[in-house]
Amino acid sequence: MEVPFVSLFSGLVRFLLLLLLLPRCQAQSSVKFSLPEEQPPNTLIGNPGETLGLEKNNRLFKLEVGLPHLRVDERVGNLYTTETPIDREAMSCESPLVCPLEFEISVTDTLHNTPPVLVEGRVLVLDINDNTPSFSAPVISISIPEHTAAGTVVSIPTATDRDAGTNGVASYELLGAEAAGLFSLQVAEEYDEKLPQLIVTGRLDREKRDTYDLTIRVVDGGSPSRASTAILRIAVLDINDHSPKFERSAYEGALEENSPPGTSILQVRATDLDLGDNAQIEYTFAPGADTARRLLRLDKTSGWITVQGAVDREQVGQLKFSVHARDRAPIPRQDRASVLISVRDRNDNAPAIEIRGIGLVTHRDGVAHIDEDVPVDSPVALVQVSDRDEGVNAAVTCIVAGDVPFQLKPASESSSEKKKKFFLQTTTPLDYEAVQEYRIEIVAVDAGNPPLSSTNTLKVQVVDVNDNAPVFAQSTVQVSLEENNQPHLPILRLQATDADSGSNARLTYALSAEPAEPRGLFAVEPATGEIRVNSALDRERRRRYQFKVSATDHGTPAMQGTATVVVSVLDQNDNDPRFMLHAYSFSVMENLPPSSPVGMVTVSDADQAANARVTLSVDPDNGDFEIQNGTGTILSRVSFDRERQGTYTFQLKAVDGGVPPRSAFVSVTINVLDENDNTPFVTQPSNSSYRHITPLTAAGSAVEQVKAEDLDLGANANLSYAIEGGNPFGLFRISPGGSVSLEKELLRRHYGLHRLVVKVRDGGAPPRYATALVHIYVNDTVANVSVVEALVGHSLNTPLDVDIAGDPEYEKSKQRSNVLFGVIAGVVAVVLVIVIVVLIRYCRQKEAKSGYQAGKKETKDLYAAKPAGKNAKHKAKKSKPPKPAKPLEDEEGGAQRGLQFNLINESSGDSPRIHLPLNCNPGSPDLGRHYRSNSPLPSIQLHPQSPTAGKKHQVVQDLPATNTFVGTGDSNSTGSDQYSDYSYKTNPPKYSKQVLVEGLILARTTQDL
């Protein structure tokens, strides 16, 4: 028990090591071609390189796997068949329909020393119809009991065809007329297999005929098709009523490979309803189960299937066959069932390791020769590892054992777990002088339990080449030399060594200047390696020189070693300090505090160290500026005021630290820039002044000019003007130059003083501004200057956010006028209602009387009340005279106006008259008394020059002197005491509201303001 445990432990340890050391590499593609079998030699299959897009020029194609059926053209990579025919039926196919022939081709670049490319592929061999289907025997015997019912199906042994797919068995048929009326043939299909079945169609009588010989023909599906025939001999037997019946039509089981003989797999069972010998069942293999008969045993009585021979899964993965159950009647009956037994894998195969050459590397007797100068990752061999097991038992891990400069890298992504391919390639450069030979052991371990392993070895011999280049003791050599040296001065001697010997170690020195280095300045002695400088050096032109010195051996091919020589030129004080500019000019803002930086100068010295250490000073020093050494910053000692002084000029002196010292001078100008530190001030107009304009001033006229000044310069002195307040009506605008103009027509409400708040801004950042008050007085004249000046004085004490524009009482008076107008309109409306009522009553009384006496002259006073009979007196008593209108206070003049209407009833024959007293100003025309007529519709011409009215008239309206009354009259007017109707018109006033009464109909006309 100890030995198996030790072997198991060592196997596990080796397996873990393999997992840790397994490299990870990229995978590649594979190609596939198809080819019918039995093709003649030199048939072109394809070009794998073209399929993968590989370059064909300067490539060597070598067939690694695929012999003896395939060959490859070494120059172009075409794949051809050989003299050995490809017979699909003789190949080991994966399935009846898939039969591949694998190949591998290595592609090597003959110009460049690059690793070869491994191309894997498969040629799918297509089946051709080159095999004829045939039965197992020329005579097939079956038995059928007599009196078998019509339609009974009897199975017939099947034929076989070595071809596959459509070239296999396709159909069966009965030939001849002997079966007419008694038998027919049908073909069933089970598991992709054609099963011929005989159908009894007539009545069989053994006493009449006990045998029938029929011809059965089988045909495949090829083109052209192939066929064969056999004799189907039918024996008519006595009646056996029931056939055996399997419990299942298909059985499945599993078997582990290498199981010992006698191992039970499964049991097939059938039953028969007959009695006696007719019920005794015997189990047998169906025809065509040759492999099953060789490996398995079927117990005829029990139906147990057991192992009989060695079952190897690698040879037979599964067993598929049919069994018959037959009774023992004189005329036996039988049933058929299919059996599928899968063979389970055991880890009984160790991995197989195959090592072969790859590309230009050839192997002889297990030895590979490789030059020591091959690059890293160069392939030495192609290693193929396979395992005939499956699943985890076929998962193989492969490593290179030992400490050798080689490793395995996967060669193709098409590799399966059962077959893997690796490149054995170098991991480090090879060195013949160190190691001349390597023994490489490759170990492969599968993942079975317990794991199985195998090893294979390869001897690699390293071929010596001239691979040691000359080596200098130092890769970089530095040397210092003062400038202004003597020409052809030796400065250095270099020596190199070579690990090789003989001519490979004999060296020649040469100088190779860098592309930017001057040629001919330095030289080297080829035999000794001594370096000289050919001319004087100037450190200010170049302080460092660098070039390479090479040592080349005389090997084949020659190798070379290089060293870098750096020559540093030492300084002498032969250069003056130098300012970056010939003169400096700086600009600074005014009001900077003292000690502020105002500029910076840059001074350099082409020398170095103390010779280039420069000291700066102000020359002469007037106390306004100082300079910082080290930074070159100029500082101010004063605060600048541009308005006092705008420019400063002085000199700077630079002195180096050489012996003797050298110096230089430069002029500096400081320009003081303006800062927005001055506020604009207004020069015109003054805040207490005013400008008078009349209401007739046209829109667009300039009414004032605002002027301002700023002591700053540039944008800080660019002034702009804007009205910020005091312009609620938008009457005025100001131009960018400060001109104030009138924008709109002046109205009555605009009369009075206007105060414009004008802001004057400069263009600085932030801007500064001044405020100016522009007073504009709008009126016809300036009658009282002191009043206007008082208004201006009041404006100066009024906050700027309060608008002063026009007459402030105008809007208030306008509102009072609107209220007064509404009251008057209401009173007039009430009076009109009363008049209409009186007229209606008058008309009704007139209809009750005799009517009007035409031609009778009215001599009585219109304004005197007269009795008109009883009825009239009665009505007069009941009716009340209309109340006089209440006096109203006018919006502007405050005069009282009144309007009375008296209804006067004359005698029964007189027409009604209206007493219309008019209230007018003193001196206005007495319209009532001056114009009176008996005519039905008189017209009156009214003029302002009419005689003044009596005291009983009140004021009607105040009109300007320009108002006129317009009317028409006739020559029959006799006076103002006798009239029945009048009317007048007035021209609309310009600025006040009036109410006029017009016509006998008492229509009211209002004139708007």
GROMACS .gro file of C-alpha atoms in nm, residues 616-623 625-627 649-655 663-668:
model
   24
  616LEU     CA    1   2.399   9.560  -1.161
  617SER     CA    2   2.374   9.924  -1.042
  618VAL     CA    3   2.204  10.253  -1.138
  619ASP     CA    4   2.452  10.494  -1.293
  620PRO     CA    5   2.430  10.769  -1.187
  621ASP     CA    6   2.212  10.707  -0.882
  622ASN     CA    7   1.973  11.002  -0.846
  623GLY     CA    8   1.765  10.840  -0.575
  625PHE     CA    9   1.527  10.401  -0.869
  626GLU     CA   10   1.727  10.101  -0.749
  627ILE     CA   11   1.787   9.754  -0.902
  649THR     CA   12   1.546  10.814  -1.805
  650PHE     CA   13   1.863  10.668  -1.648
  651GLN     CA   14   2.148  10.415  -1.710
  652LEU     CA   15   2.223  10.069  -1.571
  653LYS     CA   16   2.577   9.936  -1.532
  654ALA     CA   17   2.669   9.561  -1.542
  655VAL     CA   18   3.009   9.441  -1.415
  663SER     CA   19   3.143   9.591  -1.787
  664ALA     CA   20   2.851   9.712  -2.003
  665PHE     CA   21   2.588   9.994  -1.992
  666VAL     CA   22   2.227  10.021  -2.106
  667SER     CA   23   1.971  10.304  -2.116
  668VAL     CA   24   1.636  10.267  -1.935
   0.00000   0.00000   0.00000
